[in-house]
mmCIF file of C-alpha atoms in Angstrom:
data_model
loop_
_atom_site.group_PDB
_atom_site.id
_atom_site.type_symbol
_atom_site.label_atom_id
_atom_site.label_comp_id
_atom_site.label_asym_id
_atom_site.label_seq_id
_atom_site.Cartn_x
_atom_site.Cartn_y
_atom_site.Cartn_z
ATOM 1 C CA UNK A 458 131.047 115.680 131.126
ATOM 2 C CA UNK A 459 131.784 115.784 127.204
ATOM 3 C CA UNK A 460 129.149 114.501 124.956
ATOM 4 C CA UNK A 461 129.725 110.711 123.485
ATOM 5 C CA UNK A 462 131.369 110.760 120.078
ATOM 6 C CA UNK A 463 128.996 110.844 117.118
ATOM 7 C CA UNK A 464 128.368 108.315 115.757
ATOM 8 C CA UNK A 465 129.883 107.639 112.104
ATOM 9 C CA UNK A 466 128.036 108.404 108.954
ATOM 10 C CA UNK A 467 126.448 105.121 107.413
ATOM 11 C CA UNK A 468 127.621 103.805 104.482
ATOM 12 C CA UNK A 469 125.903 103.852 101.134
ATOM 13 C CA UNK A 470 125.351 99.999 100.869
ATOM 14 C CA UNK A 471 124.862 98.530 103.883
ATOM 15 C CA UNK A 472 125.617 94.427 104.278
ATOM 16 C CA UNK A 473 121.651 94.112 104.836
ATOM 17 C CA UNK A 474 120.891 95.750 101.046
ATOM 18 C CA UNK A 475 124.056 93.165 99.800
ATOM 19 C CA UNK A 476 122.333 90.466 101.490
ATOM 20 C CA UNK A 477 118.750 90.902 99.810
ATOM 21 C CA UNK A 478 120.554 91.629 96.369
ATOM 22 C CA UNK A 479 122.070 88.266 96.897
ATOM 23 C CA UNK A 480 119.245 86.002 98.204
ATOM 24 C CA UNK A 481 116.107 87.409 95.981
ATOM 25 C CA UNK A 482 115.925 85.651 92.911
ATOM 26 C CA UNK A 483 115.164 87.038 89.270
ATOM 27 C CA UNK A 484 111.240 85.726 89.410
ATOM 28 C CA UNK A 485 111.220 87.302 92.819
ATOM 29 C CA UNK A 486 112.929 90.661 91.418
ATOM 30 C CA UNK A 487 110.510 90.570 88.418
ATOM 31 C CA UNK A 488 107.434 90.179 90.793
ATOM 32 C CA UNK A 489 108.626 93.097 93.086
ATOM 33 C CA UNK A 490 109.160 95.183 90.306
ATOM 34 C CA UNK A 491 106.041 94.057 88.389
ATOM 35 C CA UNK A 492 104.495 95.284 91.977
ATOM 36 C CA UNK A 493 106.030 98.332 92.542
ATOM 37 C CA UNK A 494 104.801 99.285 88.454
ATOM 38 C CA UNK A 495 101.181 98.573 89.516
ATOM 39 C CA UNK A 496 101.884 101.040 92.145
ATOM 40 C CA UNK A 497 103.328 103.496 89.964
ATOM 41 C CA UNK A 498 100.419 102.951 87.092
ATOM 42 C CA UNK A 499 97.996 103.304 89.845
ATOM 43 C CA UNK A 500 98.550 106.971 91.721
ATOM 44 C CA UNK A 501 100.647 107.847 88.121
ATOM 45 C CA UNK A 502 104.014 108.382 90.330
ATOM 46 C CA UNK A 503 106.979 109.758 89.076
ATOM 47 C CA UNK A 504 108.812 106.960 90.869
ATOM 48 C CA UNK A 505 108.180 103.933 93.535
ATOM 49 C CA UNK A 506 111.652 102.873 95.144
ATOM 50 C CA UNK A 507 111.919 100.270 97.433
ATOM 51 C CA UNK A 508 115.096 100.795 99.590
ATOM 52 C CA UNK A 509 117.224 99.157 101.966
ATOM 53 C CA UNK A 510 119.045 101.769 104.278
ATOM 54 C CA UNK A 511 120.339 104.647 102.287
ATOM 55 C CA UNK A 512 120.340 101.679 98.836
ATOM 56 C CA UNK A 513 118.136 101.377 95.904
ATOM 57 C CA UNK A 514 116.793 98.141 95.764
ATOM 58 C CA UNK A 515 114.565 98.022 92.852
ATOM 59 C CA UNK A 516 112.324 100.826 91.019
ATOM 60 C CA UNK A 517 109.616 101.734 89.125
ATOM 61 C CA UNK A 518 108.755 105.194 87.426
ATOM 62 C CA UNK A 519 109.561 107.681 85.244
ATOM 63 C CA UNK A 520 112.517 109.523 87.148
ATOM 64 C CA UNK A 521 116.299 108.844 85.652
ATOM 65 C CA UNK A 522 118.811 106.384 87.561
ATOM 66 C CA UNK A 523 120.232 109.439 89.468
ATOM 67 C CA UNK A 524 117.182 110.834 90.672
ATOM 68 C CA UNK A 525 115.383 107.637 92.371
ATOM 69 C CA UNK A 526 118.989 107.077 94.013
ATOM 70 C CA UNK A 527 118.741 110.631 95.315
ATOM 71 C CA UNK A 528 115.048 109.524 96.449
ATOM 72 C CA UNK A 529 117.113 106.336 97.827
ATOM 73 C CA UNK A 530 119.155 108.522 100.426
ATOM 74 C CA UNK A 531 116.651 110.615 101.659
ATOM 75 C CA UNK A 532 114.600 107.805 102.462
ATOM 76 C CA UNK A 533 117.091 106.167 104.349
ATOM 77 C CA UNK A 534 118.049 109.692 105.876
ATOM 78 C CA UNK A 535 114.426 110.137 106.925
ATOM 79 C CA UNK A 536 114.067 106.318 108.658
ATOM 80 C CA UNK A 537 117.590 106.818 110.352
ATOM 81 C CA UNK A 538 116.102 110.356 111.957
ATOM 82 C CA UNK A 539 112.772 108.777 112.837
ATOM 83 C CA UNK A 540 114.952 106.508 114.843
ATOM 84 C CA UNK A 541 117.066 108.546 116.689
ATOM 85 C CA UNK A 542 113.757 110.784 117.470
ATOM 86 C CA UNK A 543 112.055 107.344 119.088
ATOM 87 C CA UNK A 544 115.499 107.170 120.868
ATOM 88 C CA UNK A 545 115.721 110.498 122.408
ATOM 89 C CA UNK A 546 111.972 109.926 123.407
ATOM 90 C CA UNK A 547 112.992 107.099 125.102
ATOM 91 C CA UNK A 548 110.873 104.532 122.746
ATOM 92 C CA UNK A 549 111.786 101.869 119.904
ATOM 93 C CA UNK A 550 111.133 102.809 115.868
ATOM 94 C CA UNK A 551 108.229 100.004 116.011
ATOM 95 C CA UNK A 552 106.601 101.133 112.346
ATOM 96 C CA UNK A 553 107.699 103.821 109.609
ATOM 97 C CA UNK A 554 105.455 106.061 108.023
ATOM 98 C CA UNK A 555 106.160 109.340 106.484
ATOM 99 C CA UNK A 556 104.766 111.689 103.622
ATOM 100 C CA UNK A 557 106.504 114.580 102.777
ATOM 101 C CA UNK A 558 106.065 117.644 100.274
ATOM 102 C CA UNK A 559 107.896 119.509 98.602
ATOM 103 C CA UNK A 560 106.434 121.790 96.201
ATOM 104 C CA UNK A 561 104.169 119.954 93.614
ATOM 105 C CA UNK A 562 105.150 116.517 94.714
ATOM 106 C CA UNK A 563 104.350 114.299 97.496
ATOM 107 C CA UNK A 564 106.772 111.725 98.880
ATOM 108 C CA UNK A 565 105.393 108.821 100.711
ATOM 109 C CA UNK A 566 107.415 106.141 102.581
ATOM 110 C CA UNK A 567 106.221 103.186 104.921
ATOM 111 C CA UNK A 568 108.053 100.384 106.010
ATOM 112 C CA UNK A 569 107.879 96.916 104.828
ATOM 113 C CA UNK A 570 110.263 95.415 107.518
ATOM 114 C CA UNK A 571 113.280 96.449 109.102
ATOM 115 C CA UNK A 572 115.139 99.384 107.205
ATOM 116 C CA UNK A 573 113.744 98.178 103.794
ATOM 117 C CA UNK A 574 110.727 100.945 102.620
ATOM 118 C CA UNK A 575 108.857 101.097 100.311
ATOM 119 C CA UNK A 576 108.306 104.970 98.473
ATOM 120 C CA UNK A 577 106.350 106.804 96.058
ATOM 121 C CA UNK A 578 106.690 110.007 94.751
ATOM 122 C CA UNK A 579 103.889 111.616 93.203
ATOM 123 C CA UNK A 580 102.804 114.893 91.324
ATOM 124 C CA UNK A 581 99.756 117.017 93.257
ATOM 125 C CA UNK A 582 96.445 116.103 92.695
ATOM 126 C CA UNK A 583 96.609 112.456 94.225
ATOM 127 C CA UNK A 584 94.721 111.942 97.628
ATOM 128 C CA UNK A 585 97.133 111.261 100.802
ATOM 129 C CA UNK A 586 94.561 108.452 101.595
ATOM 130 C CA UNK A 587 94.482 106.368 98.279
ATOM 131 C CA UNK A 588 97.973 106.336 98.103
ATOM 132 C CA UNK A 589 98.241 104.810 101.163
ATOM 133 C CA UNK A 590 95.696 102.952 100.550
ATOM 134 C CA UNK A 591 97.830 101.658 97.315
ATOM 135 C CA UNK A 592 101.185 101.647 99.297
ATOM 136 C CA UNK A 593 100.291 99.679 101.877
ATOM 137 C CA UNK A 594 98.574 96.753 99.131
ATOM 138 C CA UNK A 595 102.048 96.674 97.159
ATOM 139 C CA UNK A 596 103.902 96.712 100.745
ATOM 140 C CA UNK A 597 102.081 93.421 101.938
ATOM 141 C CA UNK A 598 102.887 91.801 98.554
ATOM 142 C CA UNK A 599 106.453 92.506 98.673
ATOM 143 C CA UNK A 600 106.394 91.642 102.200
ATOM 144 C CA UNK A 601 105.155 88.131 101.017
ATOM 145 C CA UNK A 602 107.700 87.631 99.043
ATOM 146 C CA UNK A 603 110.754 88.991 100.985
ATOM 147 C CA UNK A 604 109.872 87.757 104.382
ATOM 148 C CA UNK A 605 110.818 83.962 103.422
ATOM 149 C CA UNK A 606 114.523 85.289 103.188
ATOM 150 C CA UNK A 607 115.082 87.589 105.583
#
């Protein structure tokens, strides 16, 4: 029997990231971002992204425009993997959480719902647990204000 076709690559934007763009208003852009800076100020990251598939939402951080949308797609790389792994395994992607390093920096993701995550990427010498710790505070608060409109 021949394997089912793959499936096509996802595009860039999806609807979902157009949607959110759409429906969040300037206060609640301002109060996400102003979030996602306390973030940044707190573990001194070179960039918090919050992203919706493979898109850049909004950001915070030191890193140029091109960088945090190269952060962008690999953080909606890494949550698209995570799901097909919970598929081959037979199970459904219930939560995402990932930290990854590469050299001197640390990359931490975690959902906030659905396909939009939350990330910070941060220079050695900050704990793995109090920038979870952190992450997790400025997920629940954008949470708060995106769950209304999703």
């Amino acid at each position: 029997a021949e394997p089912p076709p793959a499936a096509p690559a996802p595009a860039v934007t999806s609807p979902h990231l157009d949607d959110l763009r759409r429906n969040l208003s300037d206060t609640d852009m301002k109060r996400i971002v102003r979030a996602m800076n306390g973030l940044a100020q707190d573990v001194n990251a070179e960039a918090v992204i919050l992203t919706c598939g493979s898109g850049l939402l909004a950001q915070a951080g030191r890193l140029a425009q091109q960088e945090m949308s190269g952060l962008a797609q690999v953080v909606g790389e890494n949550w698209q993997l995570s799901g097909r792994v919970a598929q081959i395994l037979g199970l459904e992607q219930s939560h995402f959480e990932q930290s990854v390093e590469g050299g001197e920096h640390l990359l931490y993701s975690r959902a906030i719902v659905d396909d939009v995550i939350l990330s910070a990427a941060v220079r050695g010498g900050v704990p793995l647990g109090m920038l979870r710790h952190r992450a997790k505070a400025t997920a629940e608060s954008i949470h708060a204000i995106i769950a209304e409109i999703i």
